Amino acid sequence: MELKPIAIVNGRLIEADGTTRPGGVLVRDRSIAAIGEIEAAGVETIDARGALLAPGIVDLGTFAIDLPAFTAGGITRAALMPDQSPPLDDAALVQRAAAAGKPDVWIHPIAAATRALAGEELAEIGLMKAAGACAVATGRGWIADSGVMLRLLGYAASLDMPVIVHAEDGWLTTGAVATSGETATRLGLPSAPAMAEAMAIARDLMLAEETGARIHFHQVTTARGFDLIRAARQRGVRVTCGITPAHLLLSDTAIGQFRTFARLSPPLREERDRLTAIEAVRDGTVDILCSAHDPQGPEAKRLPFVDAEPGMAGAETLLTLSLTLVRDEVIGLPRLFELLSANPARLLGLPGGQLETGAEADLILIDPDAPWRIDADRMAAKAGNTPFDGLPVQGKVLMTIKGGRPLR
Amino acid sequence: MPTDPHPFPHRHLTGIYGLQPWEIAFLLDEAEQWIALNRGTAKHDDRLAGLTLINAFFENSTRTLLSFEIAGKRLGADVVNMQVAASSVKKGETLIDTAMTLNAMRADVIVIRHEASGAVQLIADKVDCPVLNAGDGRHEHPTQALLDALTIRRRKGRIDGLRVAICGDVLHSRVARSNILALTALNAEVRVVGPSTLLPPAIERMGVTAFTDFDAGLDGADVVMMLRLQRERMAGGFVPSPREYHALYGLTPERLERAAPDALVMHPGPMNRGVEISSSVADDPVRSAITEQVEMGVAVRMACLDVLTRARRGVPGWN
């Protein structure tokens, strides 16, 4: 059945140079039929009231299916990490996860690289691809066995699937809950040196280079990690990397007073690494901004720091916090939506991620200046574990539109 | 100078961190009176009469628990000991639940030891009464630092300007952290000495100098504070063997020659004789202050219990 056309009018469109111009979008049969001056006569219309019209966010690597949080955050597609219960290591599980969000937010399952994510035996990656898996991931963990990792990368390359990697040398991080440094030492928390990340990246880049695999580091957070990625890219290695706003905006001092909401994986880093991460966004080393959305209730967070689960509920603050980078003139608006939408869609081979004629009508309406305050007790997410609780922020998603249909 | 109406404006004692130098000195001054009482025959004061002190120990302890029990009883409190082996408690909400339970039983002061750094603060945030930290993970053990400071002050007449070497397993030691905070606040020159595997990262940022050479670290020290090295850490994980550790970092009479001629030797106990400290040093009646530390422990804990319950007891000026 053909859906009725919808015109979104009175919006502002982002130009390539970062300026905005008035305009709208005409949606026909879930796709963008026209952009710019829209002739809305006789068509159902949505009045954007001057809001910014941008592509829906493609969030690469969430740990939970959390539709209210995704909708609130302007996320129209979420690539789901395989760390589910049970892990996504089987085609049937992948198929079920892929159906979980439709029709509102589309969930794109990422296949577990190894059975039960144990890092030992390859999972049925080919069958999972056929069932709809868009990529392969090591999950929260690191594959310690270099032989397994070599075979995984080679196998995934032959299937042309990107491999999403958690980059922390697990031998160094065993038992650690923070980055080694003054904060962890003062608090008496077991810690691992920040170079645990670079050590993992160095090995996996070599293996990726050897096999020709596409490798994506889910979250890179240290100066040495970025240096390795820049150098590998120059050699022609097919490498991309992401980061969360938390690692760009917070340093490890945020865990002071044993704040478990700031216990993340990878852990927050020292200030100098945070500053180099911002430079890596500025100079183009970072390809993707993601939320690593991981809602955890009080039973997992209201614990002594070492016993608490890592992770933050980040989906609904992803855009708001990322807009800080635009206000601080680290990047412009066009680049922001490359990082949030176009790049992750391209990496995963998904349609959408851009405003162009013929593309999927996944859109968001944003007021980039609207002030509000992040409140852990009033989040749309399954849990309010955000290290930004109480922070006054600017920029709000007013409406999330999936396939031309408003979700809120 | 303090502008607060009373000299110790804190509800809990969860750590030395956050205390001003004069507040530390105030607690030490308060402890002095209890030393005299404890040395007499009528070791009793009833200012805490009617109050309930709960010692909630989630980690094995003999000495510290006994010390707090004696301190509470000498002040007339009703003392209840709750020893829960951490393994038998399910982690998670249980800790908060335990806190709520103690609170509902209307404890007037709670002393807590727990294996996890930060666990005491977590409980302190949930209860209505004062909470005293008797050791949380590797984080803090404030009454140990206070009793050490009191011991040093009495034996040396001052703390300001003394060179103190804290030696051994600094990485896993809450005693070391609290002592670093207290002694640097009181203007001592603090060194930490140990193998690099047992020194915490960036420890210099706490205002100390780090040494991996034991002799160099001991040079001219006025106080040599030895730390306990747990047996399971000597089996190759952090240190190759107990005998190698003793050879490199054990305090022997010869080693002690490096320190100042009248250097004081301390140890928070229990000691591994023949590992971090040799018996002849530990038992040296002139140099060793180890039994005096235990004595000061009771006095300091009496002072802390007294001061923290003043508001609750309606002591004038302490509401």
XYZ file of C-alpha atoms in Angstrom:
727
model
C 0.000 0.000 0.000
C 1.378 3.388 -0.954
C 1.566 5.785 1.992
C 0.237 9.288 1.663
C 2.935 11.872 0.859
C 4.033 14.145 3.701
C 5.651 17.555 3.399
C 7.897 18.882 6.136
C 7.916 22.636 5.725
C 9.376 25.684 7.418
C 12.568 23.910 8.360
C 16.157 24.923 7.969
C 18.506 22.853 5.837
C 22.221 22.570 6.481
C 24.424 23.724 3.604
C 27.808 22.213 2.850
C 29.528 25.301 4.235
C 27.764 24.961 7.573
C 25.235 27.737 7.029
C 21.538 27.034 6.966
C 18.789 28.027 4.564
C 15.025 27.774 4.857
C 13.552 24.709 3.279
C 11.785 21.422 3.719
C 11.437 17.892 2.520
C 8.750 16.072 0.591
C 8.370 12.425 1.562
C 6.790 9.966 -0.797
C 6.564 6.262 -0.046
C 9.023 6.425 2.897
C 11.656 8.134 0.756
C 12.761 11.691 0.193
C 11.129 12.860 -3.043
C 12.278 16.478 -2.951
C 14.413 18.802 -0.847
C 14.306 22.573 -0.682
C 11.280 24.695 -1.525
C 8.390 22.334 -1.039
C 5.042 22.794 -2.741
C 2.844 21.546 0.066
C -0.598 22.200 -1.406
C -2.921 19.250 -0.953
C -0.380 17.255 0.993
C -0.290 16.426 4.675
C 2.277 18.764 6.238
C 4.467 18.931 9.312
C 5.390 22.468 10.299
C 9.023 22.437 11.445
C 8.659 25.989 12.833
C 12.198 26.914 11.911
C 13.805 23.811 13.351
C 16.946 22.339 11.853
C 16.200 19.443 9.508
C 18.903 16.783 9.654
C 19.354 13.110 8.811
C 18.382 10.629 11.514
C 21.271 9.422 13.644
C 22.746 5.991 12.966
C 24.129 4.857 16.314
C 26.878 2.313 15.781
C 27.266 -0.093 18.670
C 24.567 0.201 21.299
C 24.440 -2.449 24.010
C 20.668 -2.429 24.411
C 17.514 -2.091 22.367
C 15.950 0.952 23.984
C 13.404 2.455 21.623
C 12.202 5.337 23.840
C 15.791 6.470 24.337
C 16.573 6.154 20.640
C 13.489 8.119 19.662
C 14.229 10.823 22.223
C 17.785 11.038 20.931
C 16.947 11.263 17.226
C 18.347 7.821 16.486
C 16.531 6.182 13.576
C 18.855 3.203 13.211
C 20.881 1.472 15.879
C 23.526 -1.153 15.270
C 23.217 -3.532 18.193
C 26.312 -4.998 19.815
C 26.283 -8.807 20.109
C 26.596 -8.653 23.921
C 23.012 -9.626 24.518
C 21.602 -12.386 26.637
C 22.179 -14.792 24.936
C 24.959 -13.332 22.756
C 24.133 -12.805 19.084
C 26.171 -15.729 17.840
C 23.447 -17.510 15.879
C 21.453 -16.627 12.772
C 18.093 -17.077 14.509
C 19.058 -14.658 17.272
C 20.223 -12.143 14.691
C 16.972 -12.429 12.829
C 14.943 -11.896 15.978
C 16.988 -8.847 17.028
C 16.609 -7.331 13.571
C 12.843 -7.415 13.934
C 12.791 -5.966 17.447
C 12.579 -2.293 16.565
C 10.423 -2.206 13.466
C 8.706 -0.172 12.313
C 9.896 2.646 14.609
C 13.647 2.413 14.974
C 15.486 -0.101 12.918
C 17.827 -2.377 14.792
C 20.799 -3.692 12.869
C 22.329 -6.604 14.731
C 26.084 -7.015 14.788
C 27.199 -10.636 14.753
C 29.338 -12.023 17.564
C 32.797 -12.745 16.225
C 33.203 -15.874 18.295
C 30.845 -18.396 19.872
C 29.371 -17.013 23.088
C 31.829 -14.132 22.614
C 34.374 -16.330 24.331
C 37.134 -15.364 21.914
C 37.945 -18.935 20.986
C 35.942 -20.370 18.086
C 34.581 -18.452 15.118
C 30.824 -18.007 15.170
C 28.690 -18.673 12.075
C 29.376 -15.272 10.640
C 28.307 -16.113 7.099
C 24.937 -17.447 8.204
C 24.425 -14.452 10.443
C 25.219 -12.153 7.533
C 22.534 -13.897 5.511
C 20.161 -13.394 8.461
C 20.802 -9.650 8.416
C 23.932 -8.996 10.437
C 25.643 -5.880 9.099
C 29.013 -6.362 10.783
C 30.989 -8.538 13.167
C 32.120 -7.454 16.621
C 34.275 -8.687 19.462
C 31.718 -7.159 21.832
C 32.723 -5.675 25.151
C 35.796 -7.824 25.230
C 39.069 -8.195 23.422
C 40.126 -11.368 21.664
C 43.273 -12.346 23.493
C 44.342 -15.110 21.122
C 46.122 -13.457 18.190
C 45.604 -16.572 16.077
C 41.829 -16.370 16.529
C 41.896 -12.675 15.697
C 43.941 -13.282 12.549
C 41.502 -15.920 11.326
C 38.506 -13.785 12.238
C 39.769 -10.806 10.261
C 40.614 -12.915 7.251
C 37.268 -14.684 7.321
C 35.303 -11.463 7.746
C 37.256 -9.884 4.895
C 36.263 -12.724 2.589
C 32.623 -12.016 3.495
C 33.232 -8.251 3.116
C 31.990 -7.581 6.642
C 33.565 -4.876 8.788
C 34.938 -6.047 12.123
C 34.127 -3.853 15.116
C 36.708 -4.153 17.828
C 36.925 -3.275 21.495
C 40.472 -2.069 21.899
C 41.891 -2.866 25.302
C 44.604 -5.404 25.942
C 42.767 -7.739 28.283
C 45.930 -8.944 29.999
C 46.655 -5.408 31.132
C 43.095 -4.548 32.075
C 42.295 -7.661 34.119
C 40.642 -6.466 37.311
C 41.075 -2.807 36.390
C 38.179 -0.384 36.759
C 39.911 2.895 35.912
C 42.815 4.406 33.992
C 46.091 4.476 35.887
C 46.819 7.944 37.141
C 46.341 10.296 40.029
C 42.586 9.820 40.329
C 42.683 6.026 40.474
C 45.607 6.128 42.875
C 43.881 8.548 45.234
C 40.692 6.516 45.206
C 42.560 3.249 45.643
C 40.987 1.698 42.568
C 42.617 -1.079 40.546
C 43.730 0.525 37.299
C 45.325 -0.242 33.961
C 47.658 2.023 32.002
C 46.029 3.944 29.140
C 48.411 2.280 26.691
C 46.396 -0.934 27.067
C 44.321 0.611 24.283
C 47.239 1.347 21.972
C 48.674 -2.130 22.496
C 45.418 -3.713 21.369
C 45.111 -1.324 18.414
C 48.699 -1.952 17.307
C 48.182 -5.707 17.133
C 44.803 -5.554 15.458
C 45.980 -3.026 12.864
C 48.781 -5.365 11.871
C 46.377 -8.266 11.570
C 43.932 -6.148 9.567
C 46.715 -5.012 7.267
C 47.818 -8.599 6.768
C 44.331 -9.812 5.902
C 42.965 -6.756 4.106
C 40.024 -6.691 6.520
C 37.945 -3.614 7.267
C 38.433 -2.848 10.932
C 36.524 -0.347 13.058
C 37.579 0.491 16.578
C 34.329 1.158 18.428
C 35.821 3.623 20.896
C 39.308 5.080 20.676
C 40.179 7.355 23.558
C 43.935 7.858 23.818
C 46.598 9.889 22.020
C 48.659 6.802 21.219
C 45.634 5.020 19.821
C 44.872 7.880 17.434
C 48.515 8.086 16.358
C 48.509 4.416 15.398
C 45.307 4.815 13.411
C 46.601 7.864 11.520
C 49.786 6.035 10.590
C 47.929 2.890 9.509
C 45.562 4.903 7.354
C 48.524 6.429 5.572
C 49.737 2.924 4.791
C 46.346 2.169 3.283
C 44.892 0.022 6.064
C 41.091 0.060 5.925
C 40.576 1.404 9.408
C 37.941 3.633 10.992
C 37.273 4.596 14.579
C 34.641 6.053 16.851
C 34.325 7.753 20.211
C 31.535 8.746 22.600
C 30.804 12.299 23.759
C 31.602 11.169 27.318
C 35.229 10.502 26.422
C 35.399 13.889 24.682
C 33.828 15.874 27.505
C 34.931 14.104 30.685
C 38.270 13.071 32.099
C 38.865 10.475 34.782
C 38.373 13.038 37.534
C 34.652 12.469 36.903
C 34.886 9.201 38.839
C 35.798 11.136 41.997
C 33.644 10.263 45.006
C 33.346 6.820 43.410
C 30.686 7.915 40.919
C 29.712 4.639 39.305
C 27.746 6.431 36.565
C 31.151 7.553 35.278
C 32.528 4.024 35.226
C 32.743 3.370 31.503
C 34.356 0.841 29.203
C 36.916 1.868 28.093
C 37.385 3.924 31.251
C 37.560 7.712 31.208
C 41.090 8.905 30.528
C 43.369 11.589 31.861
C 42.859 15.166 30.679
C 45.687 15.140 28.130
C 44.157 12.149 26.355
C 40.762 13.845 26.368
C 42.260 16.904 24.695
C 43.969 14.815 22.010
C 40.657 13.050 21.366
C 39.070 16.416 20.597
C 41.935 17.146 18.205
C 41.315 13.776 16.573
C 37.723 14.833 15.926
C 38.926 18.150 14.539
C 41.539 16.682 12.194
C 39.289 13.953 10.813
C 40.883 10.943 12.503
C 37.588 10.143 14.227
C 34.978 8.852 11.784
C 32.017 8.182 14.030
C 30.360 9.572 17.157
C 28.370 6.924 18.999
C 26.530 6.594 22.281
C 27.662 3.097 23.378
C 24.210 3.178 24.983
C 24.216 0.828 27.943
C 21.402 1.466 30.393
C 22.146 -0.022 33.831
C 19.766 0.151 36.745
C 20.591 0.693 40.420
C 21.137 -3.041 40.954
C 24.168 -2.737 38.660
C 25.270 0.786 39.549
C 24.408 1.460 43.202
C 27.356 -0.630 44.313
C 30.931 -0.120 45.374
C 32.807 1.180 42.331
C 34.740 -2.021 41.651
C 31.550 -4.095 41.744
C 29.467 -1.779 39.547
C 28.910 -2.516 35.871
C 30.563 -0.182 33.391
C 28.546 1.764 30.833
C 26.264 4.759 30.463
C 22.845 5.490 29.066
C 23.950 7.745 26.241
C 21.435 7.533 23.413
C 19.275 10.511 24.239
C 22.206 12.794 25.018
C 24.344 11.815 22.020
C 23.242 14.686 19.789
C 23.010 17.286 22.531
C 26.499 16.583 23.830
C 27.925 16.326 20.306
C 26.567 19.785 19.499
C 29.096 21.060 22.046
C 31.757 20.303 19.432
C 29.989 22.608 16.983
C 29.567 25.387 19.524
C 33.251 25.067 20.454
C 34.091 25.279 16.722
C 35.847 21.925 16.676
C 33.691 20.908 13.707
C 30.836 22.375 11.691
C 27.283 21.107 11.370
C 27.863 19.230 8.081
C 30.773 17.311 9.618
C 28.725 16.607 12.748
C 26.123 14.757 10.716
C 28.784 12.876 8.802
C 30.031 11.616 12.165
C 26.573 10.853 13.507
C 24.727 9.630 10.408
C 26.479 9.361 7.048
C 29.688 7.626 8.159
C 28.111 4.926 10.327
C 25.521 4.208 7.601
C 28.252 3.890 4.992
C 30.413 1.693 7.211
C 27.538 -0.702 7.830
C 26.268 -0.550 4.263
C 22.907 0.826 5.355
C 20.652 3.127 3.346
C 20.102 6.624 4.675
C 22.352 8.734 6.809
C 22.043 11.689 4.425
C 19.444 14.112 3.193
C 19.251 13.407 -0.515
C 16.564 12.712 -3.020
C 15.724 9.050 -3.142
C 17.162 8.330 0.305
C 15.166 6.805 3.127
C 13.160 9.561 4.878
C 14.863 9.171 8.267
C 14.891 12.707 9.591
C 15.149 14.666 12.783
C 13.981 18.134 13.684
C 16.370 19.875 16.046
C 16.409 23.089 17.994
C 20.191 23.425 18.309
C 19.956 26.154 20.936
C 17.137 24.957 23.226
C 18.436 24.919 26.793
C 17.604 22.043 29.117
C 19.118 20.104 31.953
C 20.071 16.429 31.858
C 18.186 14.702 34.657
C 19.027 11.063 35.450
C 15.620 10.604 37.076
C 13.692 11.768 34.041
C 15.339 9.973 31.167
C 13.413 8.170 28.456
C 16.006 5.386 28.608
C 15.530 2.134 30.485
C 17.843 3.520 33.166
C 19.233 6.947 33.954
C 22.898 6.075 34.405
C 24.423 9.186 32.907
C 27.591 10.831 34.193
C 26.100 14.124 32.959
C 23.271 14.177 35.504
C 22.412 17.768 36.345
C 24.400 19.268 33.470
C 22.760 22.224 31.709
C 22.972 21.599 27.961
C 21.809 23.135 24.701
C 20.183 21.483 21.724
C 17.182 19.238 21.647
C 15.598 16.749 19.287
C 12.066 18.019 18.656
C 10.890 15.209 16.418
C 12.239 11.938 15.101
C 10.864 10.857 11.749
C 11.370 7.306 10.531
C 10.478 6.547 6.926
C 8.511 9.780 6.808
C 6.473 8.888 9.885
C 6.891 11.054 13.022
C 7.768 9.014 16.108
C 7.301 11.898 18.505
C 41.884 29.660 60.766
C 38.609 27.851 60.967
C 35.522 29.958 60.746
C 33.171 27.119 61.657
C 31.496 27.284 65.044
C 33.134 24.061 66.148
C 36.498 22.568 65.306
C 35.360 19.422 63.489
C 32.508 20.220 61.090
C 32.132 16.755 59.568
C 29.309 14.302 60.022
C 31.358 11.222 59.144
C 34.971 10.204 59.150
C 35.259 8.412 55.813
C 38.828 9.474 55.149
C 41.631 11.901 55.860
C 40.902 13.427 52.444
C 38.936 16.612 52.977
C 40.199 17.235 56.516
C 42.049 20.451 57.244
C 45.383 20.249 59.095
C 43.866 21.873 62.181
C 41.031 19.358 62.167
C 43.531 16.498 62.175
C 45.434 18.196 64.983
C 42.185 18.669 66.899
C 41.475 14.926 66.834
C 45.003 14.195 67.997
C 44.623 16.707 70.844
C 41.329 15.128 71.835
C 42.960 11.698 71.938
C 45.557 12.764 74.494
C 43.076 12.728 77.391
C 42.130 9.138 76.655
C 45.709 7.933 76.804
C 45.817 8.955 80.449
C 42.467 7.337 81.188
C 43.464 4.119 79.477
C 46.613 3.893 81.563
C 44.703 4.190 84.824
C 42.784 1.471 86.610
C 39.284 2.888 86.197
C 39.202 2.883 82.414
C 35.740 4.209 82.098
C 33.858 7.248 81.002
C 30.133 7.194 80.365
C 29.660 9.996 77.899
C 28.388 7.588 75.253
C 26.046 5.827 77.711
C 22.833 4.804 76.015
C 24.241 5.105 72.514
C 24.548 2.076 70.284
C 27.772 1.549 68.385
C 27.667 -1.023 65.607
C 30.928 -2.370 64.253
C 29.989 -3.678 60.824
C 33.012 -5.526 59.467
C 32.624 -7.002 56.002
C 36.249 -8.040 55.930
C 38.151 -10.107 58.439
C 39.736 -8.140 61.222
C 40.847 -8.899 64.732
C 42.861 -5.940 65.902
C 40.908 -3.055 64.475
C 37.598 -4.568 65.513
C 38.880 -5.164 69.035
C 40.260 -1.655 69.194
C 36.934 -0.095 68.220
C 35.068 -2.385 70.603
C 37.269 -1.416 73.527
C 37.062 2.266 72.578
C 33.279 2.144 72.492
C 32.980 0.237 75.762
C 35.338 2.537 77.612
C 33.118 5.441 76.644
C 30.047 3.598 77.896
C 28.381 2.816 74.573
C 26.471 -0.373 73.891
C 28.722 -2.085 71.378
C 27.463 -4.609 68.867
C 29.846 -6.380 66.533
C 28.674 -7.633 63.198
C 31.288 -9.647 61.345
C 30.205 -10.639 57.906
C 32.686 -12.461 55.755
C 32.467 -10.642 52.453
C 32.152 -13.887 50.540
C 28.970 -14.839 52.327
C 27.285 -11.556 51.512
C 25.909 -11.329 48.069
C 27.270 -8.252 46.449
C 24.911 -5.683 45.133
C 21.934 -4.158 46.803
C 22.783 -6.176 49.849
C 25.317 -3.609 50.968
C 22.766 -0.822 50.734
C 20.180 -3.108 52.302
C 22.540 -3.775 55.186
C 23.039 -0.059 55.613
C 19.298 0.517 55.676
C 18.913 -2.277 58.218
C 21.519 -0.815 60.539
C 19.859 2.538 60.126
C 16.453 1.126 60.986
C 17.908 -0.386 64.151
C 18.734 3.154 65.164
C 22.454 2.821 65.514
C 24.009 6.003 66.869
C 27.358 5.481 65.237
C 28.486 2.856 62.744
C 32.033 1.696 62.156
C 32.551 -0.018 58.827
C 35.275 -2.046 57.220
C 34.773 -3.311 53.686
C 36.949 -4.865 51.010
C 35.830 -2.436 48.285
C 37.209 1.079 47.908
C 34.383 3.573 48.352
C 32.001 1.138 50.055
C 32.014 3.095 53.330
C 31.056 6.321 51.583
C 28.246 4.466 49.846
C 26.828 3.441 53.228
C 27.493 6.816 54.831
C 25.327 8.454 52.177
C 22.394 6.241 53.158
C 22.299 6.390 56.946
C 21.312 9.060 59.442
C 24.068 8.500 61.981
C 27.798 9.197 61.863
C 29.902 6.618 60.019
C 33.527 5.854 60.742
C 35.698 4.219 58.119
C 37.711 1.332 59.551
C 39.249 0.589 56.165
C 37.713 0.426 52.688
C 39.620 -1.525 50.053
C 42.790 0.268 49.048
C 41.244 3.646 49.657
C 41.497 4.916 53.236
C 41.947 3.866 56.836
C 41.747 7.218 58.596
C 41.954 6.107 62.239
C 45.175 4.233 61.455
C 46.681 7.424 60.034
C 45.538 9.356 63.093
C 47.010 6.848 65.521
C 50.252 6.852 63.545
C 50.383 10.637 63.612
C 49.684 10.642 67.349
C 52.436 8.093 67.942
C 54.918 10.150 65.934
C 53.904 13.390 67.592
C 54.351 11.952 71.067
C 57.667 10.268 70.326
C 59.199 13.032 68.229
C 57.459 16.042 69.713
C 56.389 17.208 66.250
C 55.451 16.072 62.751
C 56.304 19.234 60.847
C 59.555 18.801 58.933
C 60.090 15.114 59.739
C 61.180 12.767 56.978
C 58.857 9.769 56.917
C 59.532 6.727 54.713
C 56.490 4.546 54.013
C 57.868 1.245 52.791
C 56.542 -1.835 51.050
C 53.221 -2.617 49.426
C 51.982 0.918 48.893
C 49.876 -0.152 45.897
C 47.373 -2.211 47.886
C 47.572 -0.193 51.096
C 44.821 2.019 52.461
C 47.094 2.674 55.434
C 49.648 4.214 53.092
C 47.097 6.453 51.392
C 45.632 7.797 54.614
C 49.086 8.306 56.075
C 50.277 10.172 52.992
C 47.288 12.499 53.242
C 47.645 13.075 56.979
C 51.415 13.446 57.120
C 51.681 15.736 54.090
C 48.864 17.857 55.556
C 50.907 18.135 58.757
C 53.969 19.166 56.760
C 56.088 16.051 56.957
C 58.371 15.121 54.060
C 56.882 11.831 52.909
C 58.629 9.200 50.827
C 57.245 5.966 49.532
C 59.656 3.116 49.040
C 59.073 -0.232 47.383
C 59.478 -2.306 44.226
C 57.915 -0.620 41.208
C 55.297 -3.391 41.093
C 53.979 -2.243 44.471
C 54.061 1.529 43.949
C 50.805 3.067 42.642
C 50.903 4.967 39.329
C 51.384 8.727 39.632
C 51.851 8.471 43.407
C 54.126 11.560 43.269
C 50.998 13.575 42.532
C 49.999 12.962 46.140
C 52.956 15.068 47.202
C 55.453 12.314 47.969
C 58.779 11.199 46.519
C 58.972 7.611 45.285
C 62.008 5.344 45.672
C 62.556 1.839 44.383
C 65.936 1.597 46.106
C 65.292 0.779 49.753
C 68.580 2.197 51.040
C 68.163 5.455 49.159
C 64.603 5.789 50.403
C 65.607 5.175 54.014
C 68.390 7.758 53.901
C 68.023 10.123 56.844
C 64.454 9.062 57.619
C 63.117 10.121 61.019
C 60.289 7.614 60.808
C 60.314 4.281 58.985
C 56.818 2.994 58.469
C 56.706 -0.582 57.235
C 53.641 -1.995 55.489
C 52.371 -5.525 55.556
C 52.875 -7.539 52.375
C 50.177 -10.137 51.972
C 51.379 -13.678 51.405
C 49.493 -14.186 48.154
C 51.323 -11.227 46.606
C 54.750 -12.753 47.238
C 54.229 -15.757 44.990
C 55.418 -14.217 41.751
C 52.548 -11.882 40.980
C 54.112 -8.745 42.394
C 57.276 -10.011 44.059
C 59.225 -13.136 43.088
C 59.394 -14.660 46.565
C 59.318 -13.781 50.269
C 63.051 -14.323 50.585
C 63.861 -12.042 47.669
C 61.518 -9.440 49.117
C 63.235 -9.682 52.466
C 66.643 -9.378 50.826
C 65.660 -6.258 48.902
C 63.038 -4.572 51.059
C 63.143 -6.190 54.500
C 63.932 -3.862 57.380
C 66.944 -5.276 59.223
C 69.155 -3.590 61.854
C 71.788 -3.005 59.151
C 69.296 -1.406 56.839
C 67.976 0.782 59.609
C 71.471 2.289 59.916
C 70.636 4.282 56.781
C 67.896 6.132 58.582
C 68.416 8.885 61.142
C 70.156 7.687 64.320
C 66.998 8.049 66.385
C 64.615 6.846 63.674
C 61.301 5.467 64.819
C 60.118 2.137 63.390
C 56.394 1.590 62.865
C 54.147 -1.137 61.466
C 50.343 -1.214 61.313
C 50.314 -4.949 61.991
C 49.944 -7.807 61.719
C 53.627 -8.264 60.874
C 55.229 -10.852 58.637
C 58.339 -11.311 60.736
C 61.309 -12.185 58.570
C 59.667 -10.777 55.460
C 59.100 -7.020 55.573
C 60.632 -6.646 59.026
C 63.086 -8.663 61.029
C 62.252 -9.537 64.621
C 65.241 -7.741 66.066
C 63.968 -4.467 64.638
C 60.320 -5.087 65.472
C 61.176 -5.896 69.090
C 63.782 -3.153 69.597
C 62.493 -1.388 72.706
C 64.077 1.930 71.783
C 63.347 2.197 68.096
C 60.136 0.273 67.648
C 56.857 2.063 68.330
C 54.717 -0.846 67.207
C 53.012 -1.654 70.506
C 52.570 2.043 71.225
C 50.707 2.343 67.915
C 48.220 -0.208 69.181
C 47.789 1.726 72.416
C 47.283 5.015 70.560
C 44.725 3.254 68.388
C 42.282 2.903 71.243
C 42.741 6.532 72.332
C 42.303 7.892 68.814
C 39.165 5.818 68.251
C 37.710 7.022 71.541
C 38.364 10.589 70.417
C 36.701 9.994 67.043
C 33.657 8.318 68.591
C 33.322 11.140 71.100
C 33.706 13.962 68.570
C 31.425 12.453 65.923
C 28.585 11.838 68.395
C 28.675 15.278 70.020
C 25.940 16.716 67.834
C 23.732 13.706 68.545
C 24.395 13.921 72.286
C 23.503 17.597 72.286
C 26.891 18.771 73.490
C 26.600 22.582 73.600
C 28.026 24.218 70.481
C 28.002 20.974 68.467
C 24.502 20.919 67.012
